[in-house]
mmCIF file with all atom_site columns, C-alpha atoms in Angstrom:
data_model
loop_
_atom_site.group_PDB
_atom_site.id
_atom_site.type_symbol
_atom_site.label_atom_id
_atom_site.label_alt_id
_atom_site.label_comp_id
_atom_site.label_asym_id
_atom_site.label_entity_id
_atom_site.label_seq_id
_atom_site.pdbx_PDB_ins_code
_atom_site.Cartn_x
_atom_site.Cartn_y
_atom_site.Cartn_z
_atom_site.occupancy
_atom_site.B_iso_or_equiv
_atom_site.pdbx_formal_charge
_atom_site.auth_seq_id
_atom_site.auth_comp_id
_atom_site.auth_asym_id
_atom_site.auth_atom_id
_atom_site.pdbx_PDB_model_num
ATOM 1   C CA . MET A 1 1   ? -3.499  -32.562 11.288  1.00 0.00 ? 1   MET A CA 1
ATOM 2   C CA . MET A 1 2   ? -3.435  -29.322 13.278  1.00 0.00 ? 2   MET A CA 1
ATOM 3   C CA . LYS A 1 3   ? -6.019  -26.702 12.454  1.00 0.00 ? 3   LYS A CA 1
ATOM 4   C CA . PRO A 1 4   ? -4.583  -23.488 11.007  1.00 0.00 ? 4   PRO A CA 1
ATOM 5   C CA . ARG A 1 5   ? -4.781  -20.075 12.672  1.00 0.00 ? 5   ARG A CA 1
ATOM 6   C CA . LEU A 1 6   ? -6.578  -17.272 10.827  1.00 0.00 ? 6   LEU A CA 1
ATOM 7   C CA . THR A 1 7   ? -6.181  -13.499 10.967  1.00 0.00 ? 7   THR A CA 1
ATOM 8   C CA . ILE A 1 8   ? -8.719  -11.150 9.368   1.00 0.00 ? 8   ILE A CA 1
ATOM 9   C CA . PHE A 1 9   ? -7.473  -7.679  8.467   1.00 0.00 ? 9   PHE A CA 1
ATOM 10  C CA . ASP A 1 10  ? -10.647 -5.720  7.738   1.00 0.00 ? 10  ASP A CA 1
ATOM 11  C CA . GLU A 1 11  ? -13.321 -3.363  9.058   1.00 0.00 ? 11  GLU A CA 1
ATOM 12  C CA . PRO A 1 12  ? -15.985 -2.442  10.191  1.00 0.00 ? 12  PRO A CA 1
ATOM 13  C CA . MET A 1 13  ? -16.062 -4.338  13.491  1.00 0.00 ? 13  MET A CA 1
ATOM 14  C CA . LEU A 1 14  ? -19.676 -5.460  13.103  1.00 0.00 ? 14  LEU A CA 1
ATOM 15  C CA . TYR A 1 15  ? -18.866 -7.191  9.818   1.00 0.00 ? 15  TYR A CA 1
ATOM 16  C CA . THR A 1 16  ? -15.558 -8.748  10.955  1.00 0.00 ? 16  THR A CA 1
ATOM 17  C CA . GLU A 1 17  ? -17.051 -10.046 14.214  1.00 0.00 ? 17  GLU A CA 1
ATOM 18  C CA . GLY A 1 18  ? -19.983 -11.553 12.309  1.00 0.00 ? 18  GLY A CA 1
ATOM 19  C CA . LEU A 1 19  ? -17.605 -13.203 9.855   1.00 0.00 ? 19  LEU A CA 1
ATOM 20  C CA . SER A 1 20  ? -15.443 -14.485 12.703  1.00 0.00 ? 20  SER A CA 1
ATOM 21  C CA . LYS A 1 21  ? -18.492 -16.073 14.415  1.00 0.00 ? 21  LYS A CA 1
ATOM 22  C CA . LEU A 1 22  ? -19.632 -17.724 11.185  1.00 0.00 ? 22  LEU A CA 1
ATOM 23  C CA . LEU A 1 23  ? -16.152 -19.111 10.555  1.00 0.00 ? 23  LEU A CA 1
ATOM 24  C CA . SER A 1 24  ? -15.947 -20.404 14.145  1.00 0.00 ? 24  SER A CA 1
ATOM 25  C CA . GLN A 1 25  ? -19.011 -22.548 13.416  1.00 0.00 ? 25  GLN A CA 1
ATOM 26  C CA . SER A 1 26  ? -17.300 -24.010 10.330  1.00 0.00 ? 26  SER A CA 1
ATOM 27  C CA . ASN A 1 27  ? -14.701 -25.507 12.686  1.00 0.00 ? 27  ASN A CA 1
ATOM 28  C CA . ILE A 1 28  ? -11.855 -25.027 10.180  1.00 0.00 ? 28  ILE A CA 1
ATOM 29  C CA . PHE A 1 29  ? -9.537  -22.841 12.274  1.00 0.00 ? 29  PHE A CA 1
ATOM 30  C CA . SER A 1 30  ? -8.003  -23.267 15.715  1.00 0.00 ? 30  SER A CA 1
ATOM 31  C CA . THR A 1 31  ? -8.057  -19.491 16.350  1.00 0.00 ? 31  THR A CA 1
ATOM 32  C CA . ILE A 1 32  ? -9.535  -16.492 14.526  1.00 0.00 ? 32  ILE A CA 1
ATOM 33  C CA . ASP A 1 33  ? -8.137  -13.030 15.213  1.00 0.00 ? 33  ASP A CA 1
ATOM 34  C CA . ILE A 1 34  ? -9.365  -9.679  13.944  1.00 0.00 ? 34  ILE A CA 1
ATOM 35  C CA . CYS A 1 35  ? -7.075  -6.735  13.206  1.00 0.00 ? 35  CYS A CA 1
ATOM 36  C CA . ASN A 1 36  ? -8.813  -3.459  12.376  1.00 0.00 ? 36  ASN A CA 1
ATOM 37  C CA . SER A 1 37  ? -5.652  -1.467  11.721  1.00 0.00 ? 37  SER A CA 1
ATOM 38  C CA . LEU A 1 38  ? -2.095  -1.968  10.530  1.00 0.00 ? 38  LEU A CA 1
ATOM 39  C CA . GLU A 1 39  ? -0.477  -1.754  13.980  1.00 0.00 ? 39  GLU A CA 1
ATOM 40  C CA . PRO A 1 40  ? -2.152  -4.827  15.551  1.00 0.00 ? 40  PRO A CA 1
ATOM 41  C CA . LEU A 1 41  ? -1.662  -6.728  12.268  1.00 0.00 ? 41  LEU A CA 1
ATOM 42  C CA . THR A 1 42  ? 2.088   -6.010  12.288  1.00 0.00 ? 42  THR A CA 1
ATOM 43  C CA . LYS A 1 43  ? 2.276   -7.140  15.932  1.00 0.00 ? 43  LYS A CA 1
ATOM 44  C CA . ARG A 1 44  ? 0.252   -10.301 15.210  1.00 0.00 ? 44  ARG A CA 1
ATOM 45  C CA . LEU A 1 45  ? 2.474   -11.214 12.253  1.00 0.00 ? 45  LEU A CA 1
ATOM 46  C CA . LYS A 1 46  ? 5.566   -10.726 14.398  1.00 0.00 ? 46  LYS A CA 1
ATOM 47  C CA . ASP A 1 47  ? 4.406   -12.488 17.575  1.00 0.00 ? 47  ASP A CA 1
ATOM 48  C CA . GLN A 1 48  ? 2.203   -15.279 16.291  1.00 0.00 ? 48  GLN A CA 1
ATOM 49  C CA . PRO A 1 49  ? 1.963   -15.398 12.494  1.00 0.00 ? 49  PRO A CA 1
ATOM 50  C CA . PRO A 1 50  ? -1.183  -17.217 11.303  1.00 0.00 ? 50  PRO A CA 1
ATOM 51  C CA . GLU A 1 51  ? -1.210  -19.854 8.565   1.00 0.00 ? 51  GLU A CA 1
ATOM 52  C CA . MET A 1 52  ? -3.926  -17.914 6.744   1.00 0.00 ? 52  MET A CA 1
ATOM 53  C CA . LEU A 1 53  ? -4.504  -14.190 6.394   1.00 0.00 ? 53  LEU A CA 1
ATOM 54  C CA . ILE A 1 54  ? -7.540  -12.455 4.879   1.00 0.00 ? 54  ILE A CA 1
ATOM 55  C CA . MET A 1 55  ? -6.946  -8.837  3.856   1.00 0.00 ? 55  MET A CA 1
ATOM 56  C CA . SER A 1 56  ? -9.554  -6.436  2.523   1.00 0.00 ? 56  SER A CA 1
ATOM 57  C CA . SER A 1 57  ? -9.283  -3.552  0.077   1.00 0.00 ? 57  SER A CA 1
ATOM 58  C CA . ASN A 1 58  ? -11.165 -1.511  2.745   1.00 0.00 ? 58  ASN A CA 1
ATOM 59  C CA . MET A 1 59  ? -7.919  -1.202  4.654   1.00 0.00 ? 59  MET A CA 1
ATOM 60  C CA . LEU A 1 60  ? -5.323  -0.114  2.117   1.00 0.00 ? 60  LEU A CA 1
ATOM 61  C CA . MET A 1 61  ? -4.905  1.218   -1.412  1.00 0.00 ? 61  MET A CA 1
ATOM 62  C CA . LEU A 1 62  ? -4.025  -1.410  -4.001  1.00 0.00 ? 62  LEU A CA 1
ATOM 63  C CA . THR A 1 63  ? -0.368  -0.332  -4.205  1.00 0.00 ? 63  THR A CA 1
ATOM 64  C CA . GLU A 1 64  ? -0.079  -0.580  -0.405  1.00 0.00 ? 64  GLU A CA 1
ATOM 65  C CA . LEU A 1 65  ? -1.772  -4.010  -0.428  1.00 0.00 ? 65  LEU A CA 1
ATOM 66  C CA . CYS A 1 66  ? 0.739   -5.201  -3.038  1.00 0.00 ? 66  CYS A CA 1
ATOM 67  C CA . LYS A 1 67  ? 3.678   -3.906  -0.999  1.00 0.00 ? 67  LYS A CA 1
ATOM 68  C CA . LEU A 1 68  ? 2.341   -5.370  2.255   1.00 0.00 ? 68  LEU A CA 1
ATOM 69  C CA . THR A 1 69  ? 1.724   -8.752  0.590   1.00 0.00 ? 69  THR A CA 1
ATOM 70  C CA . GLU A 1 70  ? 5.267   -8.758  -0.791  1.00 0.00 ? 70  GLU A CA 1
ATOM 71  C CA . ASN A 1 71  ? 6.736   -7.961  2.638   1.00 0.00 ? 71  ASN A CA 1
ATOM 72  C CA . ILE A 1 72  ? 4.625   -10.593 4.429   1.00 0.00 ? 72  ILE A CA 1
ATOM 73  C CA . ILE A 1 73  ? 5.491   -13.332 1.911   1.00 0.00 ? 73  ILE A CA 1
ATOM 74  C CA . SER A 1 74  ? 9.212   -12.504 2.100   1.00 0.00 ? 74  SER A CA 1
ATOM 75  C CA . GLU A 1 75  ? 9.006   -13.116 5.874   1.00 0.00 ? 75  GLU A CA 1
ATOM 76  C CA . HIS A 1 76  ? 6.442   -15.961 5.868   1.00 0.00 ? 76  HIS A CA 1
ATOM 77  C CA . LYS A 1 77  ? 6.744   -17.899 2.618   1.00 0.00 ? 77  LYS A CA 1
ATOM 78  C CA . ASN A 1 78  ? 4.042   -20.449 3.454   1.00 0.00 ? 78  ASN A CA 1
ATOM 79  C CA . MET A 1 79  ? 1.375   -18.016 4.633   1.00 0.00 ? 79  MET A CA 1
ATOM 80  C CA . LYS A 1 80  ? -1.789  -18.262 2.559   1.00 0.00 ? 80  LYS A CA 1
ATOM 81  C CA . ILE A 1 81  ? -3.173  -14.808 1.797   1.00 0.00 ? 81  ILE A CA 1
ATOM 82  C CA . ILE A 1 82  ? -6.680  -14.133 0.480   1.00 0.00 ? 82  ILE A CA 1
ATOM 83  C CA . ILE A 1 83  ? -7.467  -10.647 -0.779  1.00 0.00 ? 83  ILE A CA 1
ATOM 84  C CA . ILE A 1 84  ? -11.047 -9.375  -0.781  1.00 0.00 ? 84  ILE A CA 1
ATOM 85  C CA . GLY A 1 85  ? -10.929 -6.764  -3.519  1.00 0.00 ? 85  GLY A CA 1
ATOM 86  C CA . ASN A 1 86  ? -13.235 -4.043  -4.684  1.00 0.00 ? 86  ASN A CA 1
ATOM 87  C CA . SER A 1 87  ? -13.853 -5.405  -8.219  1.00 0.00 ? 87  SER A CA 1
ATOM 88  C CA . TYR A 1 88  ? -10.196 -5.034  -9.204  1.00 0.00 ? 88  TYR A CA 1
ATOM 89  C CA . ASP A 1 89  ? -9.427  -5.371  -12.883 1.00 0.00 ? 89  ASP A CA 1
ATOM 90  C CA . VAL A 1 90  ? -7.528  -8.324  -14.323 1.00 0.00 ? 90  VAL A CA 1
ATOM 91  C CA . ILE A 1 91  ? -4.122  -6.617  -14.405 1.00 0.00 ? 91  ILE A CA 1
ATOM 92  C CA . ASP A 1 92  ? -4.375  -5.685  -10.704 1.00 0.00 ? 92  ASP A CA 1
ATOM 93  C CA . ILE A 1 93  ? -5.493  -9.194  -9.710  1.00 0.00 ? 93  ILE A CA 1
ATOM 94  C CA . ARG A 1 94  ? -2.554  -10.654 -11.648 1.00 0.00 ? 94  ARG A CA 1
ATOM 95  C CA . LYS A 1 95  ? -0.233  -8.200  -9.863  1.00 0.00 ? 95  LYS A CA 1
ATOM 96  C CA . LEU A 1 96  ? -1.460  -9.436  -6.455  1.00 0.00 ? 96  LEU A CA 1
ATOM 97  C CA . PHE A 1 97  ? -0.890  -13.082 -7.437  1.00 0.00 ? 97  PHE A CA 1
ATOM 98  C CA . ASN A 1 98  ? 2.617   -12.151 -8.608  1.00 0.00 ? 98  ASN A CA 1
ATOM 99  C CA . LYS A 1 99  ? 3.244   -10.679 -5.153  1.00 0.00 ? 99  LYS A CA 1
ATOM 100 C CA . GLY A 1 100 ? 2.279   -13.987 -3.551  1.00 0.00 ? 100 GLY A CA 1
ATOM 101 C CA . ILE A 1 101 ? -1.436  -14.082 -2.704  1.00 0.00 ? 101 ILE A CA 1
ATOM 102 C CA . LYS A 1 102 ? -3.115  -17.482 -2.983  1.00 0.00 ? 102 LYS A CA 1
ATOM 103 C CA . GLY A 1 103 ? -6.769  -16.411 -3.269  1.00 0.00 ? 103 GLY A CA 1
ATOM 104 C CA . TYR A 1 104 ? -8.787  -13.533 -4.665  1.00 0.00 ? 104 TYR A CA 1
ATOM 105 C CA . LEU A 1 105 ? -12.454 -12.770 -3.951  1.00 0.00 ? 105 LEU A CA 1
ATOM 106 C CA . ASP A 1 106 ? -14.542 -9.816  -5.033  1.00 0.00 ? 106 ASP A CA 1
ATOM 107 C CA . LYS A 1 107 ? -16.657 -8.049  -2.406  1.00 0.00 ? 107 LYS A CA 1
ATOM 108 C CA . ASN A 1 108 ? -19.825 -9.335  -4.063  1.00 0.00 ? 108 ASN A CA 1
ATOM 109 C CA . CYS A 1 109 ? -18.880 -12.987 -3.357  1.00 0.00 ? 109 CYS A CA 1
ATOM 110 C CA . THR A 1 110 ? -21.197 -15.117 -1.242  1.00 0.00 ? 110 THR A CA 1
ATOM 111 C CA . TYR A 1 111 ? -20.217 -16.713 2.060   1.00 0.00 ? 111 TYR A CA 1
ATOM 112 C CA . ASP A 1 112 ? -20.365 -20.148 0.380   1.00 0.00 ? 112 ASP A CA 1
ATOM 113 C CA . GLU A 1 113 ? -17.795 -19.090 -2.193  1.00 0.00 ? 113 GLU A CA 1
ATOM 114 C CA . PHE A 1 114 ? -15.697 -17.595 0.593   1.00 0.00 ? 114 PHE A CA 1
ATOM 115 C CA . LEU A 1 115 ? -15.708 -20.973 2.417   1.00 0.00 ? 115 LEU A CA 1
ATOM 116 C CA . LYS A 1 116 ? -14.913 -22.759 -0.835  1.00 0.00 ? 116 LYS A CA 1
ATOM 117 C CA . SER A 1 117 ? -11.870 -20.531 -1.355  1.00 0.00 ? 117 SER A CA 1
ATOM 118 C CA . ILE A 1 118 ? -10.581 -21.311 2.144   1.00 0.00 ? 118 ILE A CA 1
ATOM 119 C CA . ASN A 1 119 ? -10.935 -25.064 1.611   1.00 0.00 ? 119 ASN A CA 1
ATOM 120 C CA . ILE A 1 120 ? -9.168  -24.868 -1.746  1.00 0.00 ? 120 ILE A CA 1
ATOM 121 C CA . LEU A 1 121 ? -6.272  -22.895 -0.235  1.00 0.00 ? 121 LEU A CA 1
ATOM 122 C CA . LEU A 1 122 ? -5.944  -25.497 2.516   1.00 0.00 ? 122 LEU A CA 1
ATOM 123 C CA . LEU A 1 123 ? -5.357  -28.054 -0.280  1.00 0.00 ? 123 LEU A CA 1
ATOM 124 C CA . ASN A 1 124 ? -2.385  -25.898 -1.368  1.00 0.00 ? 124 ASN A CA 1
ATOM 125 C CA . GLU A 1 125 ? -4.124  -24.674 -4.501  1.00 0.00 ? 125 GLU A CA 1
ATOM 126 C CA . ILE A 1 126 ? -5.017  -21.152 -5.581  1.00 0.00 ? 126 ILE A CA 1
ATOM 127 C CA . TYR A 1 127 ? -8.504  -19.685 -5.847  1.00 0.00 ? 127 TYR A CA 1
ATOM 128 C CA . ILE A 1 128 ? -9.997  -16.933 -8.004  1.00 0.00 ? 128 ILE A CA 1
ATOM 129 C CA . CYS A 1 129 ? -13.691 -16.147 -7.505  1.00 0.00 ? 129 CYS A CA 1
ATOM 130 C CA . ASP A 1 130 ? -16.110 -16.803 -10.360 1.00 0.00 ? 130 ASP A CA 1
ATOM 131 C CA . HIS A 1 131 ? -16.767 -13.109 -10.981 1.00 0.00 ? 131 HIS A CA 1
ATOM 132 C CA . ALA A 1 132 ? -13.058 -12.337 -11.424 1.00 0.00 ? 132 ALA A CA 1
ATOM 133 C CA . LYS A 1 133 ? -12.559 -15.510 -13.484 1.00 0.00 ? 133 LYS A CA 1
ATOM 134 C CA . GLU A 1 134 ? -15.207 -14.365 -15.979 1.00 0.00 ? 134 GLU A CA 1
ATOM 135 C CA . LYS A 1 135 ? -13.439 -11.012 -16.253 1.00 0.00 ? 135 LYS A CA 1
ATOM 136 C CA . MET A 1 136 ? -10.135 -12.821 -16.894 1.00 0.00 ? 136 MET A CA 1
ATOM 137 C CA . ILE A 1 137 ? -11.624 -15.008 -19.632 1.00 0.00 ? 137 ILE A CA 1
ATOM 138 C CA . SER A 1 138 ? -13.165 -12.051 -21.469 1.00 0.00 ? 138 SER A CA 1
ATOM 139 C CA . PHE A 1 139 ? -9.911  -10.084 -21.029 1.00 0.00 ? 139 PHE A CA 1
ATOM 140 C CA . ILE A 1 140 ? -7.837  -12.922 -22.550 1.00 0.00 ? 140 ILE A CA 1
ATOM 141 C CA . SER A 1 141 ? -10.311 -13.295 -25.442 1.00 0.00 ? 141 SER A CA 1
ATOM 142 C CA . SER A 1 142 ? -10.237 -9.575  -26.237 1.00 0.00 ? 142 SER A CA 1
ATOM 143 C CA . GLU A 1 143 ? -6.414  -9.564  -26.044 1.00 0.00 ? 143 GLU A CA 1
ATOM 144 C CA . GLN A 1 144 ? -6.275  -12.436 -28.558 1.00 0.00 ? 144 GLN A CA 1
ATOM 145 C CA . GLU A 1 145 ? -8.656  -10.592 -30.866 1.00 0.00 ? 145 GLU A CA 1
ATOM 146 C CA . LYS A 1 146 ? -6.497  -7.466  -30.585 1.00 0.00 ? 146 LYS A CA 1
ATOM 147 C CA . HIS A 1 147 ? -3.384  -9.380  -31.652 1.00 0.00 ? 147 HIS A CA 1
ATOM 148 C CA . ASN A 1 148 ? -5.168  -11.357 -34.377 1.00 0.00 ? 148 ASN A CA 1
ATOM 149 C CA . PRO A 1 149 ? -8.132  -9.230  -35.478 1.00 0.00 ? 149 PRO A CA 1
ATOM 150 C CA . HIS A 1 150 ? -8.689  -11.336 -38.629 1.00 0.00 ? 150 HIS A CA 1
ATOM 151 C CA . ILE A 1 151 ? -8.437  -14.806 -37.145 1.00 0.00 ? 151 ILE A CA 1
ATOM 152 C CA . ARG A 1 152 ? -11.792 -16.391 -36.433 1.00 0.00 ? 152 ARG A CA 1
ATOM 153 C CA . GLU A 1 153 ? -10.546 -19.599 -34.850 1.00 0.00 ? 153 GLU A CA 1
ATOM 154 C CA . PRO A 1 154 ? -7.009  -20.921 -34.294 1.00 0.00 ? 154 PRO A CA 1
ATOM 155 C CA . LEU A 1 155 ? -5.248  -22.877 -37.008 1.00 0.00 ? 155 LEU A CA 1
ATOM 156 C CA . THR A 1 156 ? -4.734  -26.579 -36.335 1.00 0.00 ? 156 THR A CA 1
ATOM 157 C CA . ARG A 1 157 ? -1.207  -28.035 -36.279 1.00 0.00 ? 157 ARG A CA 1
ATOM 158 C CA . ARG A 1 158 ? -1.724  -29.496 -39.788 1.00 0.00 ? 158 ARG A CA 1
ATOM 159 C CA . GLU A 1 159 ? -3.034  -26.152 -41.107 1.00 0.00 ? 159 GLU A CA 1
ATOM 160 C CA . MET A 1 160 ? -0.007  -24.389 -39.615 1.00 0.00 ? 160 MET A CA 1
ATOM 161 C CA . GLU A 1 161 ? 2.250   -26.932 -41.373 1.00 0.00 ? 161 GLU A CA 1
ATOM 162 C CA . ILE A 1 162 ? 0.510   -26.312 -44.723 1.00 0.00 ? 162 ILE A CA 1
ATOM 163 C CA . LEU A 1 163 ? 0.594   -22.530 -44.167 1.00 0.00 ? 163 LEU A CA 1
ATOM 164 C CA . LYS A 1 164 ? 4.401   -22.686 -43.801 1.00 0.00 ? 164 LYS A CA 1
ATOM 165 C CA . LEU A 1 165 ? 4.714   -24.803 -46.973 1.00 0.00 ? 165 LEU A CA 1
ATOM 166 C CA . ILE A 1 166 ? 2.507   -22.320 -48.901 1.00 0.00 ? 166 ILE A CA 1
ATOM 167 C CA . CYS A 1 167 ? 4.780   -19.508 -47.664 1.00 0.00 ? 167 CYS A CA 1
ATOM 168 C CA . ASP A 1 168 ? 7.790   -21.457 -48.955 1.00 0.00 ? 168 ASP A CA 1
ATOM 169 C CA . GLY A 1 169 ? 6.202   -21.305 -52.419 1.00 0.00 ? 169 GLY A CA 1
ATOM 170 C CA . ASN A 1 170 ? 5.006   -24.914 -52.623 1.00 0.00 ? 170 ASN A CA 1
ATOM 171 C CA . SER A 1 171 ? 2.067   -25.755 -54.881 1.00 0.00 ? 171 SER A CA 1
ATOM 172 C CA . SER A 1 172 ? -0.799  -27.976 -53.703 1.00 0.00 ? 172 SER A CA 1
ATOM 173 C CA . LYS A 1 173 ? 0.856   -30.868 -55.641 1.00 0.00 ? 173 LYS A CA 1
ATOM 174 C CA . ASP A 1 174 ? 4.210   -30.269 -53.863 1.00 0.00 ? 174 ASP A CA 1
ATOM 175 C CA . ILE A 1 175 ? 2.470   -30.148 -50.475 1.00 0.00 ? 175 ILE A CA 1
ATOM 176 C CA . SER A 1 176 ? 0.497   -33.335 -51.143 1.00 0.00 ? 176 SER A CA 1
ATOM 177 C CA . GLU A 1 177 ? 3.761   -35.170 -52.012 1.00 0.00 ? 177 GLU A CA 1
ATOM 178 C CA . LYS A 1 178 ? 5.644   -33.816 -48.997 1.00 0.00 ? 178 LYS A CA 1
ATOM 179 C CA . LEU A 1 179 ? 2.877   -34.627 -46.491 1.00 0.00 ? 179 LEU A CA 1
ATOM 180 C CA . PHE A 1 180 ? 1.678   -37.853 -48.207 1.00 0.00 ? 180 PHE A CA 1
ATOM 181 C CA . ILE A 1 181 ? -1.902  -36.591 -48.487 1.00 0.00 ? 181 ILE A CA 1
ATOM 182 C CA . SER A 1 182 ? -4.156  -36.145 -51.532 1.00 0.00 ? 182 SER A CA 1
ATOM 183 C CA . ILE A 1 183 ? -4.316  -32.873 -53.462 1.00 0.00 ? 183 ILE A CA 1
ATOM 184 C CA . ASN A 1 184 ? -8.015  -32.671 -52.511 1.00 0.00 ? 184 ASN A CA 1
ATOM 185 C CA . THR A 1 185 ? -7.088  -32.767 -48.816 1.00 0.00 ? 185 THR A CA 1
ATOM 186 C CA . VAL A 1 186 ? -4.493  -30.014 -49.370 1.00 0.00 ? 186 VAL A CA 1
ATOM 187 C CA . GLU A 1 187 ? -7.106  -27.874 -51.171 1.00 0.00 ? 187 GLU A CA 1
ATOM 188 C CA . THR A 1 188 ? -9.601  -28.394 -48.325 1.00 0.00 ? 188 THR A CA 1
ATOM 189 C CA . HIS A 1 189 ? -6.960  -27.289 -45.792 1.00 0.00 ? 189 HIS A CA 1
ATOM 190 C CA . ARG A 1 190 ? -6.041  -24.313 -47.989 1.00 0.00 ? 190 ARG A CA 1
ATOM 191 C CA . LYS A 1 191 ? -9.700  -23.188 -48.141 1.00 0.00 ? 191 LYS A CA 1
ATOM 192 C CA . ARG A 1 192 ? -10.042 -23.502 -44.370 1.00 0.00 ? 192 ARG A CA 1
ATOM 193 C CA . ILE A 1 193 ? -6.843  -21.478 -43.834 1.00 0.00 ? 193 ILE A CA 1
ATOM 194 C CA . LEU A 1 194 ? -8.094  -18.705 -46.167 1.00 0.00 ? 194 LEU A CA 1
ATOM 195 C CA . LEU A 1 195 ? -11.424 -18.657 -44.362 1.00 0.00 ? 195 LEU A CA 1
ATOM 196 C CA . LYS A 1 196 ? -9.875  -18.562 -40.872 1.00 0.00 ? 196 LYS A CA 1
ATOM 197 C CA . LEU A 1 197 ? -7.409  -15.812 -41.804 1.00 0.00 ? 197 LEU A CA 1
ATOM 198 C CA . ASN A 1 198 ? -9.995  -13.870 -43.789 1.00 0.00 ? 198 ASN A CA 1
ATOM 199 C CA . ALA A 1 199 ? -7.496  -13.909 -46.679 1.00 0.00 ? 199 ALA A CA 1
ATOM 200 C CA . LYS A 1 200 ? -8.347  -13.901 -50.413 1.00 0.00 ? 200 LYS A CA 1
ATOM 201 C CA . ASN A 1 201 ? -5.305  -15.792 -51.714 1.00 0.00 ? 201 ASN A CA 1
ATOM 202 C CA . SER A 1 202 ? -1.792  -17.092 -50.960 1.00 0.00 ? 202 SER A CA 1
ATOM 203 C CA . VAL A 1 203 ? -0.456  -13.512 -50.763 1.00 0.00 ? 203 VAL A CA 1
ATOM 204 C CA . GLY A 1 204 ? -2.837  -12.885 -47.854 1.00 0.00 ? 204 GLY A CA 1
ATOM 205 C CA . ILE A 1 205 ? -1.619  -16.070 -46.156 1.00 0.00 ? 205 ILE A CA 1
ATOM 206 C CA . VAL A 1 206 ? 2.045   -15.017 -46.519 1.00 0.00 ? 206 VAL A CA 1
ATOM 207 C CA . LYS A 1 207 ? 1.232   -11.497 -45.246 1.00 0.00 ? 207 LYS A CA 1
ATOM 208 C CA . TYR A 1 208 ? -0.476  -12.985 -42.159 1.00 0.00 ? 208 TYR A CA 1
ATOM 209 C CA . ALA A 1 209 ? 2.476   -15.340 -41.536 1.00 0.00 ? 209 ALA A CA 1
ATOM 210 C CA . ILE A 1 210 ? 5.008   -12.482 -41.709 1.00 0.00 ? 210 ILE A CA 1
ATOM 211 C CA . GLU A 1 211 ? 2.960   -10.138 -39.489 1.00 0.00 ? 211 GLU A CA 1
ATOM 212 C CA . ASN A 1 212 ? 2.568   -12.858 -36.849 1.00 0.00 ? 212 ASN A CA 1
ATOM 213 C CA . HIS A 1 213 ? 6.237   -13.961 -37.047 1.00 0.00 ? 213 HIS A CA 1
ATOM 214 C CA . ILE A 1 214 ? 5.319   -17.471 -38.217 1.00 0.00 ? 214 ILE A CA 1
ATOM 215 C CA . ILE A 1 215 ? 7.923   -16.998 -40.947 1.00 0.00 ? 215 ILE A CA 1
ATOM 216 C CA . ASP A 1 216 ? 10.686  -14.396 -41.181 1.00 0.00 ? 216 ASP A CA 1
#
């Protein structure tokens, strides 16, 4: 298998040259080129496009990085782009992935994580650094809490089934007959649903179901 070519679009020179030397020792790439401005990068992409491109937020504003990524990917669909960002927030990172990048690293990442990201991209997978991943997880959690401020933990499939039957006006006896389970089991599920939804009674359950479009 042929070794890929790499282009680094970043500055300052001292840092990029050091990075280039370190990467040369890793023996992953056939060639490593450095572009410290947009002009040589454009020429490189036109004359001899690399298989992998590392671009830094030092070089362009986020909106320009997004636009450049979009343009590059439209011309070179298989190029693997890694962005080294300045602690971008989750929405911006998602935007870059939508434009076609395959890897995202924050500037505070270690060289080991940087190497790991390269190896993962070479396996045709995507990579998000640990720091950004933690931000994504906490972002998703807070979004879920925003949409369901009263829900402590998600309802199970069986609890969702019972919730719908309660909303249809079924008694515990009706539910036990329909689902072939004991009334005690239905009551246990009902208590758990009330607890999870922070509801006092069936009215609270119905209100939750309507607000969250579980029933119309």
